[in-house]
Coordinates of C-alpha atoms and ligand atoms in Angstrom, one line a residue:
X2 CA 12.8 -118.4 188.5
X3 CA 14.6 -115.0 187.1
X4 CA 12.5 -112.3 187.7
X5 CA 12.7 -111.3 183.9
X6 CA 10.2 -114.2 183.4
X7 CA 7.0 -111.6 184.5
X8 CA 7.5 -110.5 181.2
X9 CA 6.0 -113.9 179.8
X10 CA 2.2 -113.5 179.6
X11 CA 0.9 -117.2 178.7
X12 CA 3.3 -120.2 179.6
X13 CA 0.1 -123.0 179.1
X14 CA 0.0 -124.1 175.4
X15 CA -3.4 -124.0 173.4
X16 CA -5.4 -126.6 172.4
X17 CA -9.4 -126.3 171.5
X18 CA -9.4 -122.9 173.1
X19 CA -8.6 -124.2 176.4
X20 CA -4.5 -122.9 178.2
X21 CA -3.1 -126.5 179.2
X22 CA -0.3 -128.4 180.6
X23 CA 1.5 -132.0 178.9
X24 CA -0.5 -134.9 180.0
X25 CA 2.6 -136.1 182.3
X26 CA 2.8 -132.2 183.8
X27 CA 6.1 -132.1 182.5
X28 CA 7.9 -128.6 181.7
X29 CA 11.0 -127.7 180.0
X30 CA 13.3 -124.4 180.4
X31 CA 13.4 -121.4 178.3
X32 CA 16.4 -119.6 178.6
X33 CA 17.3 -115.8 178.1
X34 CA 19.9 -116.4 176.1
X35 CA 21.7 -112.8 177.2
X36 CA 21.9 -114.1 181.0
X37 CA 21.6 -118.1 180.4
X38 CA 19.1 -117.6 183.1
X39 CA 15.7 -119.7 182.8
X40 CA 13.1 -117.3 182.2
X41 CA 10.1 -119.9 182.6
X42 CA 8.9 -123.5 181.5
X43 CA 6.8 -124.5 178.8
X44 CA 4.6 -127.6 178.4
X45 CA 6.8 -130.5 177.3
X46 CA 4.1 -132.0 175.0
X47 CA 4.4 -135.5 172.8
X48 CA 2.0 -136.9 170.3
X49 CA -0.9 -136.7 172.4
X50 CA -0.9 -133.7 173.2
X51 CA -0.6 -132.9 169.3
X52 CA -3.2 -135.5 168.3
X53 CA -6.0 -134.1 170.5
X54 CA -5.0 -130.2 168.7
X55 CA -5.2 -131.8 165.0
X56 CA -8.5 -133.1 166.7
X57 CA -9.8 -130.0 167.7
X58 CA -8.5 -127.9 164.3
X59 CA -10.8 -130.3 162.3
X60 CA -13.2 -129.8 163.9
X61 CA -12.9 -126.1 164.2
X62 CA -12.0 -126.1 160.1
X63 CA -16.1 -127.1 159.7
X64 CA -17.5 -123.7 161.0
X65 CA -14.2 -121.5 160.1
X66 CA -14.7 -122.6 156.5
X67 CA -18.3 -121.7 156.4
X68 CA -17.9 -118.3 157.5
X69 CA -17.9 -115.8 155.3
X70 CA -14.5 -114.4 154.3
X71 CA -15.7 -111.0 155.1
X72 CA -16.1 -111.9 159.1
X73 CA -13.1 -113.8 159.1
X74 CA -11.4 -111.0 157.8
X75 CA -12.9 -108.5 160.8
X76 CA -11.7 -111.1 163.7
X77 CA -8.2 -111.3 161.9
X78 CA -7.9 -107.5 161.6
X79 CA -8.9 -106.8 165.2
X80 CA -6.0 -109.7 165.9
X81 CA -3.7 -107.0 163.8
X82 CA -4.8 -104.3 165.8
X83 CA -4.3 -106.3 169.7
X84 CA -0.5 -106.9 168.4
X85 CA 0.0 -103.5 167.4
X86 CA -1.5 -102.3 170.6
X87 CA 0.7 -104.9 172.8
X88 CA 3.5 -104.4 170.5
X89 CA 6.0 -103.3 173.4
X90 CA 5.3 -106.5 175.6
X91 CA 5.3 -108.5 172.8
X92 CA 8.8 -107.4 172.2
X93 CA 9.8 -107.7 175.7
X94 CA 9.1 -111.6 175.1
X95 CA 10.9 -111.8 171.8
X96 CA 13.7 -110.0 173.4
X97 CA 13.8 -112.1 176.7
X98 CA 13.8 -115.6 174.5
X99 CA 15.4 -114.9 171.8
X100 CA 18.2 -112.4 172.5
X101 CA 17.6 -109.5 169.4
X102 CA 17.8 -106.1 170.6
X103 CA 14.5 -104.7 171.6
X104 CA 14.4 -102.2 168.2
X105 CA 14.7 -105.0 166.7
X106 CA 11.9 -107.1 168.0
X107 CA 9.9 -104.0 167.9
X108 CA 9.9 -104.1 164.2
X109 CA 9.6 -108.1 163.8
X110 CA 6.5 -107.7 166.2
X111 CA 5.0 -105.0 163.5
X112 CA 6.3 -106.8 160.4
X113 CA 4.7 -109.8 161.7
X114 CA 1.3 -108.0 161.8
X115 CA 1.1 -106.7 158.6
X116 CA 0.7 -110.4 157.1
X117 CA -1.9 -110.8 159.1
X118 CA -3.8 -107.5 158.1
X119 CA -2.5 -108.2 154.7
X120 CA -3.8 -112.1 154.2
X121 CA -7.5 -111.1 155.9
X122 CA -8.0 -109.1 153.2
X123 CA -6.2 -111.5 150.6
X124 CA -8.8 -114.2 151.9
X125 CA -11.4 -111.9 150.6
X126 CA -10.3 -111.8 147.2
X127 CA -10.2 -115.7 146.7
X128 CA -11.7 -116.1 143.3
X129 CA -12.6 -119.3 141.4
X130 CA -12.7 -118.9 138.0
X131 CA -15.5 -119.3 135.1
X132 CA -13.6 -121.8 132.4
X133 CA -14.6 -120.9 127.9
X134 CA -16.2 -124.3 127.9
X135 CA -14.8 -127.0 125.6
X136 CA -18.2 -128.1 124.3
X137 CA -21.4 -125.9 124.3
X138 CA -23.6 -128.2 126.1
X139 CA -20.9 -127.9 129.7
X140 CA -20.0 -124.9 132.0
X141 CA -16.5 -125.8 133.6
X142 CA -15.4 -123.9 136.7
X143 CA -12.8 -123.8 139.0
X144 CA -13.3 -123.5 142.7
X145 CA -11.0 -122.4 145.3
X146 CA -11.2 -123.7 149.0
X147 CA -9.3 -124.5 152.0
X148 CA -6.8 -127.0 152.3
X149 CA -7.8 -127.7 155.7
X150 CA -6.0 -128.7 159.1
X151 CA -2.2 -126.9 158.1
X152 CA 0.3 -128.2 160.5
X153 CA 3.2 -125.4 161.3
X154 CA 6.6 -125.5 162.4
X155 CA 9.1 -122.3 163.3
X156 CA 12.3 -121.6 164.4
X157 CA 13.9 -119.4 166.6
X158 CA 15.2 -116.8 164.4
X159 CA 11.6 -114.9 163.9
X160 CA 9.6 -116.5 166.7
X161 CA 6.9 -114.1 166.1
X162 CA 6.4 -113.3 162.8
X163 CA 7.3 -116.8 160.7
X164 CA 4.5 -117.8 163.3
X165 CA 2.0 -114.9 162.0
X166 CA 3.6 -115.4 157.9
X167 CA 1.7 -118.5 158.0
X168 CA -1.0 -118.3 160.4
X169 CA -2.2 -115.1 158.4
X170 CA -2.7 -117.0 155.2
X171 CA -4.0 -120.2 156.9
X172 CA -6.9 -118.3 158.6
X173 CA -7.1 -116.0 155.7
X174 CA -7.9 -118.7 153.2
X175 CA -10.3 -120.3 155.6
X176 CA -8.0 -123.4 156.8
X177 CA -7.5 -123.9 160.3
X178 CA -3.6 -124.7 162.0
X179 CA -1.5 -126.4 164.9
X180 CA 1.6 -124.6 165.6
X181 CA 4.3 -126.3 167.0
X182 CA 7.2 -123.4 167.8
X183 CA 11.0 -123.7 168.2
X184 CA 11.8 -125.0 171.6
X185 CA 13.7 -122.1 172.3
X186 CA 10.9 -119.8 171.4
X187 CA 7.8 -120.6 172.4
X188 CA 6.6 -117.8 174.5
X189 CA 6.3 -115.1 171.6
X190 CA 3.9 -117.9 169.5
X191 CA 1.6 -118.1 172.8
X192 CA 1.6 -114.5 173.5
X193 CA 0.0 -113.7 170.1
X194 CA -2.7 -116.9 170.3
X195 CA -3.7 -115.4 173.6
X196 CA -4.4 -112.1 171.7
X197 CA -5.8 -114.4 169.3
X198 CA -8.5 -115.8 171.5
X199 CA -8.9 -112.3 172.6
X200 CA -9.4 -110.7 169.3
X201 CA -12.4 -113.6 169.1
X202 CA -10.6 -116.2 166.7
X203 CA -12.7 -119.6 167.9
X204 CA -11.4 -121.9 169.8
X205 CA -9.7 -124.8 167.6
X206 CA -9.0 -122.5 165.2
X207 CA -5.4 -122.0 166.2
X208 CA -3.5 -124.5 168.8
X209 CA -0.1 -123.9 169.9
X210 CA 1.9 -127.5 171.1
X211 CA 5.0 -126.6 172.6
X212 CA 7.4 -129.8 173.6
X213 CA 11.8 -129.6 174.3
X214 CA 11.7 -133.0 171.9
X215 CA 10.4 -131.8 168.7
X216 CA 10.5 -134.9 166.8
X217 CA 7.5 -137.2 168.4
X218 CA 5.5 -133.7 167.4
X219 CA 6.7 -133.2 163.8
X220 CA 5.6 -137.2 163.3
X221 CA 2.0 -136.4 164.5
X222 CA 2.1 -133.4 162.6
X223 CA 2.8 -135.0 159.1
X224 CA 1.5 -138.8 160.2
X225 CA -1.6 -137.8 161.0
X226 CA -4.2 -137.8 157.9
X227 CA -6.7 -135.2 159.1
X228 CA -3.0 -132.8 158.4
X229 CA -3.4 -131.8 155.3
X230 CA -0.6 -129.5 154.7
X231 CA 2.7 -128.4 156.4
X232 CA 4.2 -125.1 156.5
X233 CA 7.7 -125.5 157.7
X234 CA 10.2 -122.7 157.9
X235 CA 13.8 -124.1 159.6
X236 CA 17.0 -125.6 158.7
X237 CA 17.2 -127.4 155.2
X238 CA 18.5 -130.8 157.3
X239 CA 15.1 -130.8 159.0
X240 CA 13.2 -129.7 156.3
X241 CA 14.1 -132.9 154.1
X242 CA 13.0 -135.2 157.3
X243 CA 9.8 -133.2 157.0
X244 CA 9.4 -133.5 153.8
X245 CA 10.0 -137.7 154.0
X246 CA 7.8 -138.0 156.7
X247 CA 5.1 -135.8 154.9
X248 CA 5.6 -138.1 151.5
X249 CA 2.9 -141.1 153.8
X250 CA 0.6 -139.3 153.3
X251 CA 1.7 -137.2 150.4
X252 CA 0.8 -133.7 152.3
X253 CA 1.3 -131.1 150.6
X254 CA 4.4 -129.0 151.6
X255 CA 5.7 -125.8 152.0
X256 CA 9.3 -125.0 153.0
X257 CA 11.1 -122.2 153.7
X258 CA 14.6 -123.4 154.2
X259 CA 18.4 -122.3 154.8
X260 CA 20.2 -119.5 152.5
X261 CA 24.0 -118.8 151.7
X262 CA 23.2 -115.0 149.8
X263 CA 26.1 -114.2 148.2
X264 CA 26.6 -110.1 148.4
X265 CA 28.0 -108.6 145.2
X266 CA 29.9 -105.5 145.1
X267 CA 31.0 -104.7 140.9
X268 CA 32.7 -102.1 140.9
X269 CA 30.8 -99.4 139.6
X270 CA 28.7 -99.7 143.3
X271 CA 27.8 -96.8 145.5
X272 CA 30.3 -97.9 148.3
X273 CA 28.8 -95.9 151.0
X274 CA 25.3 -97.6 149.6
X275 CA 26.9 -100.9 149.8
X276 CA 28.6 -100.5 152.8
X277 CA 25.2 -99.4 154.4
X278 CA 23.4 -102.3 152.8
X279 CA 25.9 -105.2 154.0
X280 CA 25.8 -103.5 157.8
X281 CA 22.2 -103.8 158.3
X282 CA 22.1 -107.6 156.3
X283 CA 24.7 -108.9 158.1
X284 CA 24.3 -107.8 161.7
X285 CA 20.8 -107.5 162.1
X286 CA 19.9 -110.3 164.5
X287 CA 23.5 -111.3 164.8
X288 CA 23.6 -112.2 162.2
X289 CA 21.1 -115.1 162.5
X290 CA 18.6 -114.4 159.6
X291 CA 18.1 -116.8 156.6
X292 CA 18.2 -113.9 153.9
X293 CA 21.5 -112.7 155.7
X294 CA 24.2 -111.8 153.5
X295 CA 26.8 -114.7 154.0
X296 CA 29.3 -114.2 151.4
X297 CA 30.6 -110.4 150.1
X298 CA 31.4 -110.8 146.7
X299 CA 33.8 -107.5 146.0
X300 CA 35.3 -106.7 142.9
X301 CA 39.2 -106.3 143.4
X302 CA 39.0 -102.6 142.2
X303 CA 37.5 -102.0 145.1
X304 CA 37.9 -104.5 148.3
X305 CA 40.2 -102.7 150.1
X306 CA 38.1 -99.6 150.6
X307 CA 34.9 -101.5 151.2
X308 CA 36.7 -103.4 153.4
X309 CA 37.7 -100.7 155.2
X310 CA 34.6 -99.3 155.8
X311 CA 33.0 -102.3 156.8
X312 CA 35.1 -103.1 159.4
X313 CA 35.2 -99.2 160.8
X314 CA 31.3 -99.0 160.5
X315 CA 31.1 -102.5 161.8
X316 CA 33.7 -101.8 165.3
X317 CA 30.9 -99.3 165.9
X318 CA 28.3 -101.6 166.6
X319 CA 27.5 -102.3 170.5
X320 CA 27.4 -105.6 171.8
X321 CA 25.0 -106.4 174.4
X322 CA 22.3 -107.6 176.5
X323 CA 19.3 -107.0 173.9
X324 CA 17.2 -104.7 176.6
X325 CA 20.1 -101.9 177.3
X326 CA 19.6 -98.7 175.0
X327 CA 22.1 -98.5 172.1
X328 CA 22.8 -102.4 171.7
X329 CA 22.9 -103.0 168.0
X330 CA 23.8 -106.5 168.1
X331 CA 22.6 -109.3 171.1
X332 CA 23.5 -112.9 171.7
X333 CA 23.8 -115.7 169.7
X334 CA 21.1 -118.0 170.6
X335 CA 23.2 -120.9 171.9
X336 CA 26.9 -122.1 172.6
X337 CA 27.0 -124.2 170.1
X338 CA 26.1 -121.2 167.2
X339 CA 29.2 -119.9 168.8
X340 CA 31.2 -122.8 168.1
X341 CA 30.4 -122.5 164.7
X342 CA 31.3 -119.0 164.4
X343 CA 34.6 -119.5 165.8
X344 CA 35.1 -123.0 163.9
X345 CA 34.3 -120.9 160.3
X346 CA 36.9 -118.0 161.3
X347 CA 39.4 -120.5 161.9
X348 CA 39.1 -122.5 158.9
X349 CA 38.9 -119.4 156.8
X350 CA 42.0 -118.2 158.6
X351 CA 44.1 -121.4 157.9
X352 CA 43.2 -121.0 154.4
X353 CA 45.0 -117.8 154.1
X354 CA 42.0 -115.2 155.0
X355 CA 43.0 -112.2 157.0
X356 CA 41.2 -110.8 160.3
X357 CA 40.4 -106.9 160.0
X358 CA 37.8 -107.0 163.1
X359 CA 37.1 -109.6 166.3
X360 CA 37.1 -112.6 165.1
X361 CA 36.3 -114.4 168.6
X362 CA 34.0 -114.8 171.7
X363 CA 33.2 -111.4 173.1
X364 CA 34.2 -110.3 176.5
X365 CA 30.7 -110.0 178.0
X366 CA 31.1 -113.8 177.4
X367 CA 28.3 -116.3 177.2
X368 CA 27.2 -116.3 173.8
X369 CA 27.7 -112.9 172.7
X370 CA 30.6 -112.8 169.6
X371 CA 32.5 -109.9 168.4
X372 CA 31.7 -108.4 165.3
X373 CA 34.3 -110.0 162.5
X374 CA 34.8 -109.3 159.2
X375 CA 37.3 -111.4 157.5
X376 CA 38.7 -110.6 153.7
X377 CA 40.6 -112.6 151.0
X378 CA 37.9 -115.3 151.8
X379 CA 38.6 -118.3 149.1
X380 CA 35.7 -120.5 148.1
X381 CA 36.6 -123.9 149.5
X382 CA 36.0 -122.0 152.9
X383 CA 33.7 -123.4 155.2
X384 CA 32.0 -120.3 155.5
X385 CA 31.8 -119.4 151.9
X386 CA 29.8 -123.1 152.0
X387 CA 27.6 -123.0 154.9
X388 CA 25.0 -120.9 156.0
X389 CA 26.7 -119.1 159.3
X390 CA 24.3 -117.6 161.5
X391 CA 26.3 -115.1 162.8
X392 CA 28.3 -111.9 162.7
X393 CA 30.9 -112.9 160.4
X394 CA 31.2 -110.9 157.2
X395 CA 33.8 -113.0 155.1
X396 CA 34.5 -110.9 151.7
X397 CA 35.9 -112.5 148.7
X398 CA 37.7 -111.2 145.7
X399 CA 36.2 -111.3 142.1
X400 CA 37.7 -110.3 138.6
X401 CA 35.0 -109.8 136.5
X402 CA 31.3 -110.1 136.4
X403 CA 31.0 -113.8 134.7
X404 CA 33.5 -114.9 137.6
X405 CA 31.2 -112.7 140.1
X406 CA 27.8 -114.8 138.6
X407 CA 29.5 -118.4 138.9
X408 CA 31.0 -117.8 142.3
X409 CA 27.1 -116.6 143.6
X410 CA 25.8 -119.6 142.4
X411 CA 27.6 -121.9 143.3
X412 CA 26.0 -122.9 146.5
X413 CA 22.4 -125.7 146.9
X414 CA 21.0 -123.0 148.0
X415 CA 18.8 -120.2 146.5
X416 CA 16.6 -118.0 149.1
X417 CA 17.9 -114.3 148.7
X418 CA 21.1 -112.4 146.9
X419 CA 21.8 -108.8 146.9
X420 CA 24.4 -106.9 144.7
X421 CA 25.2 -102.8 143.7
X422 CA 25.8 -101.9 140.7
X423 CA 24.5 -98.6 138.8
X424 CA 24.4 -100.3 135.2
X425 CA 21.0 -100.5 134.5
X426 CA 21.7 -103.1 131.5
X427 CA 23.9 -105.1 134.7
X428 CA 21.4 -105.0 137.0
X429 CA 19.0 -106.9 134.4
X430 CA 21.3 -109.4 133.3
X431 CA 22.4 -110.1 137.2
X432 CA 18.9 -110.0 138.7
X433 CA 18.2 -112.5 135.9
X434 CA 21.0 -114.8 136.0
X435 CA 21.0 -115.3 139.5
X436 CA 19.8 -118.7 141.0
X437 CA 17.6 -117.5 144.1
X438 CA 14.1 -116.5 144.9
X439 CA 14.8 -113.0 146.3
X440 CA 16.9 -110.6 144.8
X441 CA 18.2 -107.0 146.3
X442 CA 19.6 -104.1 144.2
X443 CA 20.9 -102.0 146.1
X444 CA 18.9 -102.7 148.9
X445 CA 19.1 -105.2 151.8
X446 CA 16.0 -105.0 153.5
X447 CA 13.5 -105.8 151.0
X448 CA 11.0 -108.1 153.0
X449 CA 7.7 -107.2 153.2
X450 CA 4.2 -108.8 153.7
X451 CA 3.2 -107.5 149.7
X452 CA 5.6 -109.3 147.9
X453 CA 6.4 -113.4 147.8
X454 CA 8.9 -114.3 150.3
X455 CA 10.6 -117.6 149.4
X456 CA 13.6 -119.7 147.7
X457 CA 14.6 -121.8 145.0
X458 CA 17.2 -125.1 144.8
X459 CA 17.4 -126.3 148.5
X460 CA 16.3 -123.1 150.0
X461 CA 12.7 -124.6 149.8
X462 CA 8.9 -124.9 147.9
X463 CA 6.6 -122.3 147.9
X464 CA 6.1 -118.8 148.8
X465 CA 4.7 -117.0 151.8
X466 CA 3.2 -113.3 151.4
X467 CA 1.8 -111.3 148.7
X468 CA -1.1 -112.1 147.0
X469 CA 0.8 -116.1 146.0
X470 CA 1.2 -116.7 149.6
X471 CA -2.7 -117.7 150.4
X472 CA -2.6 -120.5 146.9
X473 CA -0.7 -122.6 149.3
X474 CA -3.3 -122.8 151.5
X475 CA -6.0 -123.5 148.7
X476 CA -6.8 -126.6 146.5
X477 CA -8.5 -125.9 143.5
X478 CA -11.2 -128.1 142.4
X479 CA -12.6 -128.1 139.3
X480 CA -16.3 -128.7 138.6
X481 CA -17.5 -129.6 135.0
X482 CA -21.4 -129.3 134.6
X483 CA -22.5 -131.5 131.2
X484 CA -25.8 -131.5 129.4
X485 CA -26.3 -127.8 129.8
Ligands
NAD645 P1 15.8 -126.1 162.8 O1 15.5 -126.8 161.5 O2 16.7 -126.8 163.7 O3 14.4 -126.0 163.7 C1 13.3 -125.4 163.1 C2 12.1 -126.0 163.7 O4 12.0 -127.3 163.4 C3 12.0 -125.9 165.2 O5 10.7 -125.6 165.7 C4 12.5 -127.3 165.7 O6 12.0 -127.6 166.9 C5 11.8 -128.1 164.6 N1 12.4 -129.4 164.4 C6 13.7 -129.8 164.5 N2 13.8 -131.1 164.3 C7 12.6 -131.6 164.0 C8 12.0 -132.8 163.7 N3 12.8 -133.9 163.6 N4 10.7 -132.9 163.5 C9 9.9 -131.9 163.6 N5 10.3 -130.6 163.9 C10 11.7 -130.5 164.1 O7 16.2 -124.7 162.5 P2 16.5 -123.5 163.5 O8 17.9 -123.7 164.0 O9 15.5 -123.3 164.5 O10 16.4 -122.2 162.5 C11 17.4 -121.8 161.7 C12 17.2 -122.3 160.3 O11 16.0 -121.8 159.8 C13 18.3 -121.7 159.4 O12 18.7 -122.7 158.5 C14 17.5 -120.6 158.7 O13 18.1 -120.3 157.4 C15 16.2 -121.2 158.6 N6 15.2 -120.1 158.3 C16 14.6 -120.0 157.1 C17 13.7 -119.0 156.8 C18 13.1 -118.9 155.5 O14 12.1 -118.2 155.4 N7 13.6 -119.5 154.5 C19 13.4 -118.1 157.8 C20 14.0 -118.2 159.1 C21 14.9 -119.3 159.3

């Protein structure tokens, strides 16, 4: 075992409060995807395992229901507070699974927290409503409660905080969940349900079922009736065998799926703005973010400079082992995310696209990959077409604002888009004629736990966040009272 793996603080998964192994005392490796070392085994857990969690979050959902929103709120916020507290080892974890430089998964750790400050308080502000009755002799009402048992499932990219994005509102709004997280990832899920246990969230409330085979899992998750809504945040391939699976038992569904955010620069953009803007939306986690900017729209007035600078500000980023000071961008999570990368720069090469930066594996080898930034990008490019998951900034040319619009949207999916422009009537029309559930002007980094994170087309159903984000987790039930 590497000796990185002391920085792992629960390697048991959670079920009814209790740190257990699988049933068959299997494990499966977790790698450090900087070294390709193992860092430590988890539980390799099947539908048994999962059955017996759904078990225990039912029954849990009986006495988390009936306590008052107020005292839910108080255990969730002193939850908030642990994680800030442990932020630093937290992000040792994140680090040591999932590659990001430590800055990085300083700021997930804290991002991640705020939904769950943020949706304890939400949960105390679930109204029902009071209907104008339809006849004078009824009252009608609406009621708001919790679904119930919410089954979860997260990827690698945000181990931590698409984890706390949906455990937040689940507890917030009174339901209670089972967490199954990516198989690369699953240390960062158990290290906050351990502060979870410790911050006195009772046991059943939240279960954690880690397994290397995630499908036996996802068919308890949506199979079993006592589920009675998944929150799913992955790849748009999986998401649609979810959301088959889920259509049994006609579970209710959220889905936060893949992107392909188109980056517009017209040409009346702050360059230096813009410039700044595609750097931090592009590289940050290598690239490996669904709301990363995978197509740069530039208007042919101005491609050459901004591709300039791109490529100058984006030879200045260090490549590295996430942990050592300076590193701006860390490893891809996997070989084959590399073979991706290098299969999208040579198809965008063969189709006339030139290189001004990397373009290939990086020395340190394993999965790190240079910086690239490719321009004269055409739109039957594989890249311009798939979401890419890594640092590779293709930029395409566009001639005027109407080719700009068709070229953004022409993609299945619609999760974020950014463009710069200082037109004010342009930014309306653009932030209204784009197809996606997110949009940044001038600004990249827009996230944040007060406003509805989510997308549109294939990108997914629902939203997760702001003051929308707990109605996913609510039915409403309306009550009619006659002869009055
Ligand atoms: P993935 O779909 O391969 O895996 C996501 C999760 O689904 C993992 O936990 C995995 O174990 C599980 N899974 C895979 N097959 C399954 C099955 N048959 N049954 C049940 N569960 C199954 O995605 P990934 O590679 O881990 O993550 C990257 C993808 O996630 C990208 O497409 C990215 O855009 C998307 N993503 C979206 C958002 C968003 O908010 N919209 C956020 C982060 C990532």
């Amino acid at each position: 075992m590497d000796v990185r793996s002391s920085v792992v603080t629960r390697r048991d998964a959670l079920i009814d409060g209790h740190w257990v192994q699988a049933d068959s005392g299997a494990r499966f490796p977790v790698l450090d995807p900087a070294t390709g070392a193992t860092l430590e085994e988890a539980p390799d857990m099947g539908a048994a395992e999962t059955r017996r969690a759904i078990e225990a979050a039912a029954r849990a959902f009986s006495s988390w229901r009936a306590t008052p929103a107020k005292q839910r709120a108080a255990i969730m916020r002193r939850w908030f507070e642990l994680i800030l507290a442990e932020q630093e080892s937290l992000a040792q974890i994140l680090t040591a699974e999932q590659g990001k430089p430590l800055a990085e998964a300083r700021g997930e750790i804290a991002y991640g927290a705020t939904y769950i400050d943020w949706f304890a308080e939400e949960g105390r502000r679930v109204y029902g409503d009071v209907l104008p009755p339809t006849a004078n002799d009824r009252r009608q009402l609406v009621f708001k409660q919790p679904i119930g048992v919410v089954a979860a499932i997260t990827p690698w990219n945000f181990p931590s905080a698409m984890f706390a994005r949906k455990v937040g509102a689940a507890l917030g709004a009174g339901c209670t969940m089972v967490l199954k997280p990516a198989e690369q990832t699953p240390f960062s899920a158990l290290a906050l349900a351990d502060l979870a246990m410790r911050a006195g969230v009772p046991a059943g409330v939240v279960n954690v079922v880690t397994a290397r085979d995630p499908a036996p899992v996802g068919e308890e998750l949506t199979g079993n009736p006592l589920v009675r809504k998944l929150s799913f945040t992955g790849s748009t391939e999986v998401g649609k065998i979810l959301l088959r699976q889920a259509a049994e038992n006609v579970q209710k569904c959220s889905m936060e799926l893949g992107g392909n955010a188109p980056l517009i620069v017209f040409a009346d953009a702050d360059l230096d703005l813009a410039v700044k803007g595609a750097i931090a939306v592009k590289y940050r986690n290598c690239g490996q973010t669904c709301i990363s900017a995978n197509r740069l729209l530039v208007h042919e007035s101005v491609i050459s400079e901004f591709a300039a600078r791109l490529a100058a500000r984006a030879s200045e980023l260090k490549v590295g082992d996430g942990r050592d000071e300076g590193v701006a961008l860390g490893p891809l999570i996997e070989e084959a995310a590399v073979e991706k990368c290098e299969r999208q720069v040579a198809d965008a090469l063969a189709r006339g696209a030139k290189l001004l930066l990397g373009g290939a594996r990086h020395k340190l080898g394993g999965s790190f990959f240079e910086p690239t930034v490719l321009e004269g990008v055409t739109a039957d490019a594989l890249i311009f077409n798939e979401e890419t998951f890594g640092p590779v900034a293709p930029i395409v040319a566009f001639t005027d604002e109407a080719e700009a619009l068709r070229l953004a949207n022409a993609t299945p999916y619609g999760l974020a888009a950014y463009f710069y422009s200082r037109d004010l009537s342009r930014i309306f029309r653009i932030a209204e004629a784009l197809d996606f559930g997110m949009i940044g002007v001038n600004e990249t980094l827009m996230s944040s736990e007060a406003a509805p994170f989510g997308g549109m087309k294939q990108s997914g159903l629902g939203r997760e966040g702001s003051r929308y984000g707990v109605d996913d987790y609510l039915e409403l039930k309306y009550v009619c009272l006659g002869g009055m």
